[in-house]
Amino acid sequence: MSDGAARAGQPSVLIPVAPGTNRNQELADAFARAGARTTQIPLAALRQGETKLVDHQILALPGGFSYGDALGAGRLLGLDITSWFGDQLQEAVSRHMPIIGICNGFQALVAAGLLPGGGQPAALVANESGRFECRWVTLEPGPAPSPWLDGLTGPIRCPVAHGEGRLTVADPVAVEGHVAFRYLDDTGGPAAGRYPHNPNGSVGDVAGLVDTTGLVLGLMPHPEDHVDPRQDPQRGRRHDGLARGLFEAGVRAVTA
Amino acid sequence: MVGPGHADQTEAGPLAQARLFGFDVERIEQFRLYHLEGDLSADDLDRLAGALLTEPVGQWWSTAEEHLAAVAGQPEGLPGPPGCRVVEVGLRPGVTDREGAELVRASRELGFDVQAASVARRLVVTGRLSDAQLAALSSGVLHNEVVERWAEGLLEPAFTDPEAKSPGTDHLVVRRGTDAELAAVSRSRRLGLSLPEMRAVAEHFEALDRDPTDAELETIAQTWSEHCSHKTFRARITFDDPAAAPVDGLLDTYLRAATDRIAAPWVRSAFVDNAGIVAFDDHHDLAIKVETHNHPSALEPFGGANTGVGGVVRDILGVSAKPVAVTDVLCFGPLDLDPAEVPAGVLHPRRIRSGVVAGVGDYGNKIGVPTVAGAIVHDPSYTTTPLVFAGCVGLLPHGSHRTRPQAGDAVVVLGGAVGRDGVGGATFSSQSMGAETADIAGSSVQIGDPLIEKGLIDVVVAARDAGLYNAITDCGAGGLSSAVGEMAEGLGAEVDLALVPRKYPGLAPWEVWLSEAQERMVLACPDPAAVLALAARWQVGADVIGRFTGDGRLVVRDGDDVVVDLDTGFLHDGRPPLELRAAVLDSARPPRRPVAADPAAALLALLAHPSIRSNEAVVRTFDHEVLGGTVIRPYGGVAGDAPADGTVLVPPGTPGPRGYAIGVGVNVVLGRYDTEAMAWATVDEAVRNAVAAGADPGQLSLLDNFSWGNPTDPTTLAQLVAACRGCHDAALAYGAPFVSGKDSLYNEFVGPDGRPDPVTPTLVITALGVVPDVDQGAPVTGVTAPDHDVWLVGPVAGALGGSHFDDMLGADHGGPVPAPDPAAPARHRAVHAAISGGLVRSAHDLAEGGLAVAAAEWALGGRLGLRLLDGDAVGDDVLFGEGPARYLLEVAPADGARLAELIPGATRIGVTTALPAVSIGGGALQVGLDAIRTAFVHPGGDLAATPTTTTNPEGGPR
């Protein structure tokens, strides 16, 4: 389905929907607020060539439980990405297409080897608590350079909702330059591995990664769930941490 | 075999549970185990495991045999040093195994020859255990007999037999049967049909001059079951008291009657469909339904709760609505129950709770619908009969639900294939349970597959918007028999079972027809090809299995064999009416006896009460954010650890600021003493919770859910009549109609001694209301600023009879239970006027534990203090009494005059303070926030102990 009528010069965001994907509509809404046109398409229809990756300007992989998290969160979707769309993806990357994967989308990008990239092994495994966790977190953008982060002037706040979000890497030093978001505590200091500020026990409080180009971004928390002040559980107490700027930056990167 | 193993050290983990049961165990480590069938070389295995089974960092794999050899210690580890025992647990063949199915699919896509795969687990147990103890540990803690099998050492892989043959169709002799013969037929097939019902069946087939097939008899039993026909709620009830007028159906006399009398313009559909439908805005309606899934959850907590959520979500799809919120009220026995006191055939409350919680979360999270409202309630009677109430709210464009199948429409089944799972579920859940039920009813319980249901949501919503069906319903209890049977009522349908997709061969025709395999919907489609194409696009199964005929007969074939040929008139109207007798209740209460309890200690004990204390840790395992519309969450405040009253959401796809609120009421303590008072109090609680969150009390809709014991017991029935009367009267008083409901009866456990142990009468009321403007008129959770005024709405004192204060003390000290308050509806309206006028910064209702508990929770939310009733003498009735329509409101001093105008009778009782402590009555009760938080979040000690000390154990306010 294509959401809304196209305007001239409006970038198009492709949002594939695998069996079990469920945050696609919120992601589409967040990009629509940022001025993009969105196409949500079942994976089977994408596989049959109903549209091609390169006909769009941004690829966005939403959250959910693709394939029911069978064999590990994001693994089978990651396999689809490499085995069905490997060539298209190569072309998209070579054309500098911004790609974002959120939660299950992030897990799939890691499983597909696109993040952190460069052949560095990484995995998103079961939370340290052993439980699915749904709670709001505070995120500090950077330090890795990325067009997705341009214009994010301070920390953002948004919910996590996952059971397998603990980043583990073979070499923590080597991913340092890939860090796109870190968990903070509620005073703005580093979460320093403390639960619940770092909700899953990720190494180095890492909540999100970019590849070496900065164009491919993945993160466990859900910025698409804080694009309107109405969504903020602290509404009536404070007004900050809106995550809308992330989607605006992505759209700006392909319209500038 | 995939490692490293995971040793779950949490309270719900196997080690903690094993120790709770008294096993001498040091460590339990769990590994993932995969059984693969196919032609795979060692190199294939290595590549397959690398691609599909292990992560590139920190994981390894080996064959099960190699790993076993490496870890197995002395099997006779007793006595002497602890040894390692290896237990393997896998699903029984035919139980839903989504991961195994995906493993087959993915392996084949990668070019591996894998015929079948299943997922199991290996547990390495370190401890001193005899063989008998190991077996007891496995069945008590490590696996569930109902859906799983186990072995010490290597578990034989078990795949379904691809060559199995169908046993075909039987005829059962009922014509000219004696009473004993008819009763024997009903009993041997577990039909649950009474003798008068069996006689009606026999007479019907005598007139037809033939005997029924097994499929026909099963169809009739399902259709006439308590679960499907609600015969108790339609029965004629007479009373032991000759002066009492008989009641001709509780549903018509009380519940539907209240709705008819209120005649609310916002009610679009009540009691006639899978769910109630009410107006939301000019273009959209909301659908709502709450279901019970008690019997299955007692036997297989994860699967029971899982399919409970799945079932109620399909009820919402069954009225063409997109599911947008899930609710859950969960009732368990005492968590600290001595395992020795758990009857045979019953799981420990802790195990039931962890399974149910995981089952609710797994389903809601995976279908992408936020689980937003509910409660967890504890009562000793829930040990043998735990209760699971699962609810769902849906959104649909006004007028988009079509309900009339047409002759010539195709019968289309969407979703999964059928198996032997859930065969006989409706009759099973309509009967009492006993120690042997788990063995007999194993196939009545099943595991859900939320992945398929997510696909169903996408396809049904798209099919609705494209106008591709004339009618829709879900396959719930009774499977196709009840789904097609209901749709064909008066119209007729012809179905060929050979066209129904199966999970495995060997099913009898009646099993295919009755199977309760989850995640299926039935549609009446004029153009089935369009629906099939849509389903294929979303990778959802879809099959045409017959057509609606117009001849008024329900005809089911299996290829060329006719297995059912029934008149739909007999099926739906042929059941002989039920007559029941009710006793006379004595609800008189003894006068109140004085109690000596230190107020601060009592407050802390109440905050730790099993039905009051924080469930945040549970609620955070449920995704309450997905869809992005959540405005007020179950837990809120500065640190997200304070309980909200109602929850508020803006439906996805609507622009706001209009939203809706869900309020839930349940009070099992009152259920012990006075079910009519319970009904009033529960309706008020649901209304109060919704209004405190911003809902307009002038546009509320209610749902009633009863979980009761055996209605053939005259006292139990009298309690049910009283509760229904209370529901009726309260609904009229509040102007809030019932739009849907569900009764679950026979919630009793018949122990080995033959004595029934019934559940305490439990009523859950759900209120759904419109919040006109969530941006301006939905108060936040927890107080917001110091030096604001605190206003109390309603009487300053409440009732202590039937209170949580008494329950916490472990004794009934008498005194009247909360009475209906004629002024309550006006107070709800006035509070809403103040909230929607923007005067209320935060609000909290007075509920379990009264003023003191409300103040403590409210202060905790804001990390601020409260100083209330500073110059007044306060008794237990002021601090802990309970009653209807009472609220605390935080109001800026400048707004006080306007508030007093809007809420006549509201009292300014104190202020919010920067000092983080709650003080009531000039220090009569004084407790610091740290102590409040510790009690509320980390309860410990003997909860029933009487707090008699006069010193605050936390040393006063901090």
Short mmCIF file of C-alpha atoms in Angstrom, two decimals, chain B residues 459-753:
data_model
loop_
_atom_site.label_atom_id
_atom_site.label_comp_id
_atom_site.label_asym_id
_atom_site.label_seq_id
_atom_site.Cartn_x
_atom_site.Cartn_y
_atom_site.Cartn_z
CA VAL B 459 -6.00 -9.55 5.90
CA VAL B 460 -9.34 -9.03 7.66
CA VAL B 461 -8.89 -5.25 7.90
CA ALA B 462 -7.91 -5.07 4.22
CA ALA B 463 -10.81 -7.35 3.20
CA ARG B 464 -13.23 -5.22 5.23
CA ASP B 465 -12.03 -2.01 3.61
CA ALA B 466 -12.34 -3.59 0.16
CA GLY B 467 -15.84 -4.93 0.94
CA LEU B 468 -14.87 -8.52 0.21
CA TYR B 469 -17.20 -10.33 2.64
CA ASN B 470 -20.85 -10.30 3.70
CA ALA B 471 -20.29 -11.82 7.12
CA ILE B 472 -17.42 -12.87 9.34
CA THR B 473 -16.93 -14.79 12.55
CA ASP B 474 -14.08 -16.42 14.38
CA CYS B 475 -13.41 -20.08 15.00
CA GLY B 476 -13.51 -20.24 18.77
CA ALA B 477 -14.81 -23.02 20.97
CA GLY B 478 -16.33 -25.67 18.72
CA GLY B 479 -14.18 -24.67 15.76
CA LEU B 480 -15.85 -24.80 12.36
CA SER B 481 -18.93 -26.44 13.84
CA SER B 482 -19.88 -23.37 15.80
CA ALA B 483 -18.50 -20.75 13.37
CA VAL B 484 -20.24 -22.15 10.29
CA GLY B 485 -23.18 -23.33 12.39
CA GLU B 486 -23.84 -19.81 13.70
CA MET B 487 -23.41 -18.13 10.33
CA ALA B 488 -25.68 -20.67 8.66
CA GLU B 489 -28.49 -20.24 11.19
CA GLY B 490 -31.71 -19.97 9.18
CA LEU B 491 -29.75 -19.88 5.92
CA GLY B 492 -28.01 -23.23 5.61
CA ALA B 493 -24.57 -24.20 4.43
CA GLU B 494 -22.73 -27.06 2.79
CA VAL B 495 -19.12 -27.80 3.74
CA ASP B 496 -16.62 -30.37 2.43
CA LEU B 497 -14.11 -31.28 5.14
CA ALA B 498 -11.74 -32.67 2.53
CA LEU B 499 -11.05 -29.04 1.59
CA VAL B 500 -10.02 -28.04 5.13
CA PRO B 501 -6.22 -27.80 5.50
CA ARG B 502 -4.77 -30.12 8.15
CA LYS B 503 -1.57 -29.98 10.17
CA TYR B 504 -1.13 -33.75 9.85
CA PRO B 505 -3.08 -36.70 8.46
CA GLY B 506 -5.14 -39.19 10.43
CA LEU B 507 -7.86 -36.90 11.78
CA ALA B 508 -11.40 -38.23 12.00
CA PRO B 509 -13.94 -36.06 10.14
CA TRP B 510 -15.57 -34.99 13.41
CA GLU B 511 -12.15 -33.88 14.72
CA VAL B 512 -11.62 -31.67 11.66
CA TRP B 513 -15.10 -30.21 12.12
CA LEU B 514 -14.68 -29.63 15.87
CA SER B 515 -10.96 -28.80 16.07
CA GLU B 516 -10.27 -25.62 17.98
CA ALA B 517 -6.97 -25.04 16.26
CA GLN B 518 -6.45 -21.34 16.88
CA GLU B 519 -6.05 -18.37 14.55
CA ARG B 520 -8.84 -19.04 12.08
CA MET B 521 -11.69 -16.85 10.83
CA VAL B 522 -14.65 -17.84 8.64
CA LEU B 523 -15.88 -15.40 6.00
CA ALA B 524 -18.91 -15.42 3.69
CA CYS B 525 -17.51 -14.17 0.40
CA PRO B 526 -19.35 -13.41 -2.83
CA ASP B 527 -16.01 -13.30 -4.70
CA PRO B 528 -13.65 -15.70 -2.91
CA ALA B 529 -10.83 -15.29 -5.45
CA ALA B 530 -10.27 -11.70 -4.29
CA VAL B 531 -9.91 -12.78 -0.67
CA LEU B 532 -7.61 -15.65 -1.59
CA ALA B 533 -5.35 -13.26 -3.52
CA LEU B 534 -5.27 -10.81 -0.62
CA ALA B 535 -4.40 -13.60 1.82
CA ALA B 536 -1.60 -14.85 -0.42
CA ARG B 537 -0.11 -11.36 -0.50
CA TRP B 538 0.08 -11.40 3.31
CA GLN B 539 1.24 -15.05 3.44
CA VAL B 540 -1.91 -16.13 5.28
CA GLY B 541 -3.64 -19.43 4.52
CA ALA B 542 -7.07 -19.20 2.86
CA ASP B 543 -9.34 -21.96 1.54
CA VAL B 544 -12.85 -22.21 0.15
CA ILE B 545 -14.49 -25.09 2.02
CA GLY B 546 -18.14 -24.78 1.01
CA ARG B 547 -20.98 -22.39 0.35
CA PHE B 548 -24.03 -20.93 2.01
CA THR B 549 -27.08 -22.55 0.45
CA GLY B 550 -30.35 -20.96 1.55
CA ASP B 551 -32.09 -24.29 2.29
CA GLY B 552 -31.82 -24.02 6.09
CA ARG B 553 -29.78 -27.21 6.48
CA LEU B 554 -26.27 -27.66 7.76
CA VAL B 555 -24.69 -30.33 5.57
CA VAL B 556 -21.09 -31.42 6.10
CA ARG B 557 -19.35 -33.92 3.83
CA ASP B 558 -15.97 -35.54 3.90
CA GLY B 559 -15.47 -36.08 0.20
CA ASP B 560 -18.51 -38.18 -0.73
CA ASP B 561 -19.56 -39.15 2.81
CA VAL B 562 -22.20 -37.06 4.55
CA VAL B 563 -21.04 -36.65 8.15
CA VAL B 564 -23.51 -33.98 9.30
CA ASP B 565 -26.99 -33.23 8.02
CA LEU B 566 -28.83 -31.14 10.59
CA ASP B 567 -31.75 -28.75 10.61
CA THR B 568 -30.28 -25.45 11.85
CA GLY B 569 -33.60 -24.75 13.59
CA PHE B 570 -33.18 -27.83 15.80
CA LEU B 571 -29.50 -27.08 16.37
CA HIS B 572 -30.11 -23.54 17.62
CA ASP B 573 -33.58 -23.77 19.18
CA GLY B 574 -34.00 -27.46 20.04
CA ARG B 575 -32.32 -27.39 23.43
CA PRO B 576 -34.83 -27.95 26.24
CA PRO B 577 -34.81 -24.93 28.57
CA LEU B 578 -33.02 -25.27 31.89
CA GLU B 579 -34.74 -24.74 35.22
CA LEU B 580 -32.70 -23.90 38.31
CA ARG B 581 -33.42 -23.28 41.96
CA ALA B 582 -31.82 -20.61 44.13
CA ALA B 583 -31.51 -20.41 47.89
CA VAL B 584 -32.31 -17.43 50.09
CA LEU B 585 -29.20 -15.50 51.00
CA ASP B 586 -28.54 -14.00 54.38
CA SER B 587 -26.22 -11.04 53.83
CA ALA B 588 -26.71 -9.58 57.31
CA ARG B 589 -23.45 -8.37 58.79
CA PRO B 590 -22.36 -8.52 62.44
CA PRO B 591 -21.56 -5.18 64.08
CA ARG B 592 -18.01 -3.88 63.81
CA ARG B 593 -15.54 -5.04 66.46
CA PRO B 594 -12.72 -2.65 67.31
CA VAL B 595 -9.24 -3.45 65.97
CA ALA B 596 -5.95 -2.22 67.40
CA ALA B 597 -3.56 -1.57 64.53
CA ASP B 598 -0.78 0.95 64.20
CA PRO B 599 -1.74 3.18 61.26
CA ALA B 600 1.72 3.42 59.69
CA ALA B 601 2.38 -0.30 59.97
CA ALA B 602 -1.11 -1.04 58.62
CA LEU B 603 -0.49 1.21 55.62
CA LEU B 604 2.80 -0.50 54.84
CA ALA B 605 1.18 -3.92 55.18
CA LEU B 606 -1.65 -2.83 52.90
CA LEU B 607 0.82 -1.55 50.31
CA ALA B 608 2.35 -5.03 50.37
CA HIS B 609 -1.07 -6.74 50.15
CA PRO B 610 -0.99 -9.24 47.25
CA SER B 611 -3.86 -7.51 45.46
CA ILE B 612 -2.56 -3.96 46.06
CA ARG B 613 1.21 -4.14 45.72
CA SER B 614 3.03 -3.12 42.59
CA ASN B 615 2.73 -5.29 39.52
CA GLU B 616 5.06 -3.05 37.57
CA ALA B 617 7.56 -5.85 36.99
CA VAL B 618 4.80 -7.90 35.34
CA VAL B 619 3.29 -5.01 33.40
CA ARG B 620 6.68 -4.08 31.90
CA THR B 621 6.87 -7.48 30.23
CA PHE B 622 3.82 -6.37 28.21
CA ASP B 623 4.32 -3.93 25.36
CA HIS B 624 1.95 -1.07 26.24
CA GLU B 625 3.47 1.36 23.72
CA VAL B 626 3.05 -0.38 20.34
CA LEU B 627 0.77 1.45 17.86
CA GLY B 628 1.99 4.73 19.38
CA GLY B 629 -1.39 5.81 20.77
CA THR B 630 -0.88 5.27 24.50
CA VAL B 631 -1.35 8.45 26.55
CA ILE B 632 -1.89 7.19 30.12
CA ARG B 633 -0.03 3.98 30.88
CA PRO B 634 -0.73 1.38 33.58
CA TYR B 635 2.22 2.71 35.59
CA GLY B 636 3.28 6.35 35.47
CA GLY B 637 4.67 9.20 37.50
CA VAL B 638 8.17 10.61 37.66
CA ALA B 639 9.82 7.18 37.84
CA GLY B 640 7.10 5.18 36.12
CA ASP B 641 6.38 3.13 39.24
CA ALA B 642 3.03 4.53 40.41
CA PRO B 643 -0.23 2.82 39.42
CA ALA B 644 -2.58 4.79 37.18
CA ASP B 645 -6.36 4.56 37.58
CA GLY B 646 -7.60 4.12 34.02
CA THR B 647 -5.50 3.98 30.89
CA VAL B 648 -6.03 6.34 27.96
CA LEU B 649 -5.26 5.84 24.28
CA VAL B 650 -5.80 7.66 21.02
CA PRO B 651 -6.84 5.06 18.42
CA PRO B 652 -4.30 4.68 15.60
CA GLY B 653 -5.43 6.37 12.43
CA THR B 654 -7.52 8.97 14.25
CA PRO B 655 -6.16 12.49 14.61
CA GLY B 656 -6.82 13.11 18.32
CA PRO B 657 -7.20 14.87 20.67
CA ARG B 658 -10.21 12.61 21.25
CA GLY B 659 -9.22 9.38 22.97
CA TYR B 660 -10.73 6.61 24.98
CA ALA B 661 -10.25 5.39 28.54
CA ILE B 662 -10.45 1.88 29.94
CA GLY B 663 -11.35 1.39 33.61
CA VAL B 664 -11.38 -2.00 35.31
CA GLY B 665 -13.16 -3.00 38.51
CA VAL B 666 -12.75 -6.23 40.50
CA ASN B 667 -13.17 -6.87 44.24
CA VAL B 668 -12.90 -10.45 45.40
CA VAL B 669 -13.01 -9.56 49.12
CA LEU B 670 -16.61 -8.34 48.82
CA GLY B 671 -17.41 -11.47 46.79
CA ARG B 672 -17.01 -13.48 49.99
CA TYR B 673 -19.68 -11.53 51.88
CA ASP B 674 -22.19 -9.86 49.60
CA THR B 675 -22.23 -10.28 45.84
CA GLU B 676 -24.82 -7.56 45.29
CA ALA B 677 -22.64 -5.03 47.13
CA MET B 678 -19.70 -6.38 45.14
CA ALA B 679 -21.51 -5.65 41.88
CA TRP B 680 -22.23 -2.05 42.92
CA ALA B 681 -18.68 -1.52 44.16
CA THR B 682 -17.15 -3.08 41.06
CA VAL B 683 -19.23 -1.02 38.65
CA ASP B 684 -18.28 2.10 40.61
CA GLU B 685 -14.59 1.18 40.56
CA ALA B 686 -14.58 0.69 36.79
CA VAL B 687 -16.44 3.98 36.28
CA ARG B 688 -14.19 5.81 38.77
CA ASN B 689 -11.01 4.57 37.10
CA ALA B 690 -12.23 5.70 33.69
CA VAL B 691 -13.43 9.09 34.97
CA ALA B 692 -10.19 9.73 36.90
CA ALA B 693 -8.35 9.25 33.61
CA GLY B 694 -10.56 11.78 31.81
CA ALA B 695 -13.53 9.76 30.50
CA ASP B 696 -16.92 11.43 30.23
CA PRO B 697 -19.31 9.57 32.60
CA GLY B 698 -22.12 10.62 30.27
CA GLN B 699 -20.83 8.24 27.57
CA LEU B 700 -19.61 5.10 29.32
CA SER B 701 -20.22 1.52 28.28
CA LEU B 702 -19.75 -1.50 30.54
CA LEU B 703 -18.84 -5.17 30.19
CA ASP B 704 -19.70 -7.83 32.75
CA ASN B 705 -17.59 -10.94 33.26
CA PHE B 706 -18.64 -13.47 35.85
CA SER B 707 -16.45 -16.31 37.09
CA TRP B 708 -18.56 -18.39 39.39
CA GLY B 709 -18.88 -21.86 40.86
CA ASN B 710 -21.49 -24.49 40.10
CA PRO B 711 -24.89 -22.85 39.39
CA THR B 712 -26.77 -26.03 40.26
CA ASP B 713 -25.81 -25.28 43.87
CA PRO B 714 -28.71 -23.12 45.15
CA THR B 715 -26.51 -20.79 47.23
CA THR B 716 -24.01 -20.24 44.45
CA LEU B 717 -26.89 -19.48 42.10
CA ALA B 718 -28.47 -17.07 44.60
CA GLN B 719 -25.14 -15.22 44.77
CA LEU B 720 -25.16 -14.99 40.98
CA VAL B 721 -28.71 -13.64 40.94
CA ALA B 722 -27.79 -11.02 43.54
CA ALA B 723 -24.73 -9.94 41.54
CA CYS B 724 -26.77 -9.62 38.34
CA ARG B 725 -29.37 -7.54 40.20
CA GLY B 726 -26.59 -5.30 41.51
CA CYS B 727 -25.16 -4.92 38.01
CA HIS B 728 -28.57 -3.98 36.65
CA ASP B 729 -29.30 -1.43 39.37
CA ALA B 730 -25.85 0.12 39.24
CA ALA B 731 -25.88 0.38 35.44
CA LEU B 732 -29.22 2.23 35.60
CA ALA B 733 -28.00 4.52 38.38
CA TYR B 734 -24.85 5.43 36.45
CA GLY B 735 -26.55 5.55 33.04
CA ALA B 736 -23.90 3.19 31.71
CA PRO B 737 -25.24 0.31 29.58
CA PHE B 738 -23.75 -3.17 29.31
CA VAL B 739 -22.68 -3.86 25.74
CA SER B 740 -21.17 -7.31 26.12
CA GLY B 741 -20.21 -9.84 28.72
CA LYS B 742 -19.31 -13.41 29.40
CA ASP B 743 -20.04 -15.90 32.12
CA SER B 744 -17.68 -18.65 33.13
CA LEU B 745 -19.37 -21.15 35.43
CA TYR B 746 -18.39 -24.44 37.07
CA ASN B 747 -15.18 -22.85 38.35
CA GLU B 748 -14.75 -25.41 41.08
CA PHE B 749 -12.24 -28.10 41.81
CA VAL B 750 -13.50 -31.48 42.92
CA GLY B 751 -10.76 -32.93 45.08
CA PRO B 752 -10.01 -36.62 45.73
CA ASP B 753 -12.47 -36.54 48.64
#
